[in-house]
Amino acid sequence: MLIFVTQSSMLIIINLVVAVNSYCNSVLRLLLLVLFGWYIPLLPAGILFLLLYINIIVISLMPLLIVRVFIIAAVQMAFGGEIEELPSNVCGVIENVEAGENSKTYVICGLEPEEAKRAFTLLQLFNTDSAADVSLST
């Protein structure tokens, strides 16, 4: 699913939604591994422990990603600039030049349908800028 966002400040929110969602998914996977992993007869113990360690590393690094998003947002709000470094979930930028209006639409992709719907709902809630436009496409 794709989300189209025409305001660069809205990218901060979508980035936070994706980061928090990934963090929650990692915690859930780790819980499932700990609770039910011992009952999977096909997985050798070494692979199971490797999966546990990978999940623990991912969970411990996720808050750094979220903090990084906040730092980028703070710097941009302080200097009022455009987003220089696009988040990894932005797969394209469309230039809108109509009747003297010069704005950009950021295409956010790589989201699961549920993630996209949740992010779209949050973007609509936080959209206080009348110039910003948010749309969802399948």
Tab-separated table of C-alpha atoms in Angstrom:
chain	number	residue	atom	x	y	z
A	1	MET	CA	0.000	0.000	0.000
A	2	LEU	CA	1.137	3.549	-0.685
A	3	ILE	CA	0.584	6.737	1.275
A	4	PHE	CA	0.962	10.090	-0.454
A	5	VAL	CA	1.931	13.048	1.766
A	6	THR	CA	2.285	16.606	0.435
A	7	GLN	CA	3.901	18.206	3.476
A	8	SER	CA	7.439	17.417	4.599
A	9	SER	CA	6.603	17.911	8.302
A	10	MET	CA	4.101	15.038	8.062
A	11	LEU	CA	6.961	12.666	7.205
A	12	ILE	CA	8.159	12.920	10.788
A	13	ILE	CA	4.873	11.458	12.038
A	14	ILE	CA	4.794	8.615	9.485
A	15	ASN	CA	8.410	7.787	10.332
A	16	LEU	CA	7.556	7.603	14.027
A	17	VAL	CA	4.530	5.394	13.323
A	18	VAL	CA	6.659	2.969	11.281
A	19	ALA	CA	9.470	2.915	13.879
A	20	VAL	CA	7.127	2.317	16.829
A	21	ASN	CA	5.212	-0.323	14.881
A	22	SER	CA	8.454	-2.183	14.034
A	23	TYR	CA	9.525	-1.988	17.673
A	24	CYS	CA	6.197	-3.449	18.860
A	25	ASN	CA	6.384	-6.220	16.242
A	26	SER	CA	9.910	-7.153	17.415
A	27	VAL	CA	8.810	-7.317	21.056
A	28	LEU	CA	5.834	-9.484	20.070
A	29	ARG	CA	8.056	-11.840	18.035
A	30	LEU	CA	10.454	-12.175	20.963
A	31	LEU	CA	7.584	-12.970	23.331
A	32	LEU	CA	6.219	-15.604	20.963
A	33	LEU	CA	9.691	-17.142	20.613
A	34	VAL	CA	10.186	-17.282	24.377
A	35	LEU	CA	6.692	-18.593	25.102
A	36	PHE	CA	6.214	-21.057	22.248
A	37	GLY	CA	9.681	-21.563	20.758
A	38	TRP	CA	10.458	-24.493	23.028
A	39	TYR	CA	7.566	-26.423	21.481
A	40	ILE	CA	8.868	-26.250	17.915
A	41	PRO	CA	10.455	-29.683	17.435
A	42	LEU	CA	11.978	-28.871	14.023
A	43	LEU	CA	14.180	-26.022	15.287
A	44	PRO	CA	17.506	-27.048	16.821
A	45	ALA	CA	18.367	-25.252	20.067
A	46	GLY	CA	21.215	-23.278	18.420
A	47	ILE	CA	18.921	-21.710	15.824
A	48	LEU	CA	16.354	-20.892	18.506
A	49	PHE	CA	18.937	-19.084	20.633
A	50	LEU	CA	20.259	-17.267	17.561
A	51	LEU	CA	16.724	-16.025	16.811
A	52	LEU	CA	16.354	-14.912	20.429
A	53	TYR	CA	19.638	-12.952	20.295
A	54	ILE	CA	18.712	-11.310	16.969
A	55	ASN	CA	15.352	-10.207	18.374
A	56	ILE	CA	16.970	-8.852	21.556
A	57	ILE	CA	19.467	-6.837	19.457
A	58	VAL	CA	16.668	-5.459	17.237
A	59	ILE	CA	14.581	-4.494	20.270
A	60	SER	CA	17.529	-2.783	21.948
A	61	LEU	CA	18.411	-0.772	18.802
A	62	MET	CA	14.855	0.336	17.932
A	63	PRO	CA	14.652	3.153	20.526
A	64	LEU	CA	17.780	4.666	18.911
A	65	LEU	CA	15.911	4.850	15.595
A	66	ILE	CA	12.974	6.567	17.286
A	67	VAL	CA	15.319	9.051	19.038
A	68	ARG	CA	17.048	9.727	15.690
A	69	VAL	CA	13.683	10.634	14.145
A	70	PHE	CA	13.025	13.076	17.008
A	71	ILE	CA	16.480	14.661	16.582
A	72	ILE	CA	15.953	15.126	12.827
A	73	ALA	CA	12.500	16.619	13.534
A	74	ALA	CA	13.870	19.024	16.161
A	75	VAL	CA	16.663	20.255	13.875
A	76	GLN	CA	14.238	20.782	11.006
A	77	MET	CA	11.750	22.668	13.168
A	78	ALA	CA	14.561	24.839	14.563
A	79	PHE	CA	15.867	25.806	11.126
A	80	GLY	CA	12.563	25.508	9.238
A	81	GLY	CA	14.232	23.624	6.422
A	82	GLU	CA	13.253	20.919	4.006
A	83	ILE	CA	13.974	17.280	4.729
A	84	GLU	CA	17.493	16.707	3.423
A	85	GLU	CA	17.756	13.004	4.177
A	86	LEU	CA	14.587	11.143	3.246
A	87	PRO	CA	13.439	8.372	5.597
A	88	SER	CA	13.942	4.808	4.345
A	89	ASN	CA	10.198	4.273	3.932
A	90	VAL	CA	9.922	7.080	1.347
A	91	CYS	CA	10.241	5.470	-2.072
A	92	GLY	CA	9.602	8.500	-4.236
A	93	VAL	CA	9.068	12.253	-4.463
A	94	ILE	CA	6.657	13.833	-6.941
A	95	GLU	CA	7.161	17.516	-7.794
A	96	ASN	CA	3.886	19.476	-8.000
A	97	VAL	CA	4.173	22.577	-10.133
A	98	GLU	CA	0.673	23.869	-10.853
A	99	ALA	CA	-0.269	27.513	-11.356
A	100	GLY	CA	2.821	28.797	-9.590
A	101	GLU	CA	2.460	26.361	-6.673
A	102	ASN	CA	5.667	24.474	-5.993
A	103	SER	CA	5.260	21.642	-3.504
A	104	LYS	CA	6.357	18.032	-3.182
A	105	THR	CA	4.404	14.850	-2.624
A	106	TYR	CA	6.289	12.156	-0.730
A	107	VAL	CA	5.331	8.571	-1.601
A	108	ILE	CA	5.625	6.270	1.396
A	109	CYS	CA	5.650	2.579	0.563
A	110	GLY	CA	6.740	-0.800	1.884
A	111	LEU	CA	4.038	-0.866	4.551
A	112	GLU	CA	1.751	-3.768	5.277
A	113	PRO	CA	-1.965	-2.947	4.718
A	114	GLU	CA	-2.662	-2.715	8.476
A	115	GLU	CA	0.400	-0.503	9.072
A	116	ALA	CA	-0.615	1.746	6.184
A	117	LYS	CA	-4.186	2.138	7.497
A	118	ARG	CA	-2.942	2.913	11.022
A	119	ALA	CA	-0.377	5.406	9.730
A	120	PHE	CA	-2.955	7.014	7.432
A	121	THR	CA	-5.378	7.454	10.352
A	122	LEU	CA	-2.641	9.021	12.500
A	123	LEU	CA	-1.589	11.324	9.671
A	124	GLN	CA	-5.179	12.523	9.280
A	125	LEU	CA	-5.451	13.144	13.030
A	126	PHE	CA	-2.199	15.121	13.182
A	127	ASN	CA	-2.812	17.003	9.941
A	128	THR	CA	-3.373	20.537	11.233
A	129	ASP	CA	-1.899	22.202	8.158
A	130	SER	CA	-4.569	23.071	5.611
A	131	ALA	CA	-1.956	22.938	2.827
A	132	ALA	CA	-1.014	19.350	3.660
A	133	ASP	CA	-2.821	16.580	1.863
A	134	VAL	CA	-2.710	12.896	2.770
A	135	SER	CA	-4.119	10.097	0.624
A	136	LEU	CA	-3.985	6.301	0.702
A	137	SER	CA	-3.705	4.055	-2.342
A	138	THR	CA	-3.627	0.276	-2.658
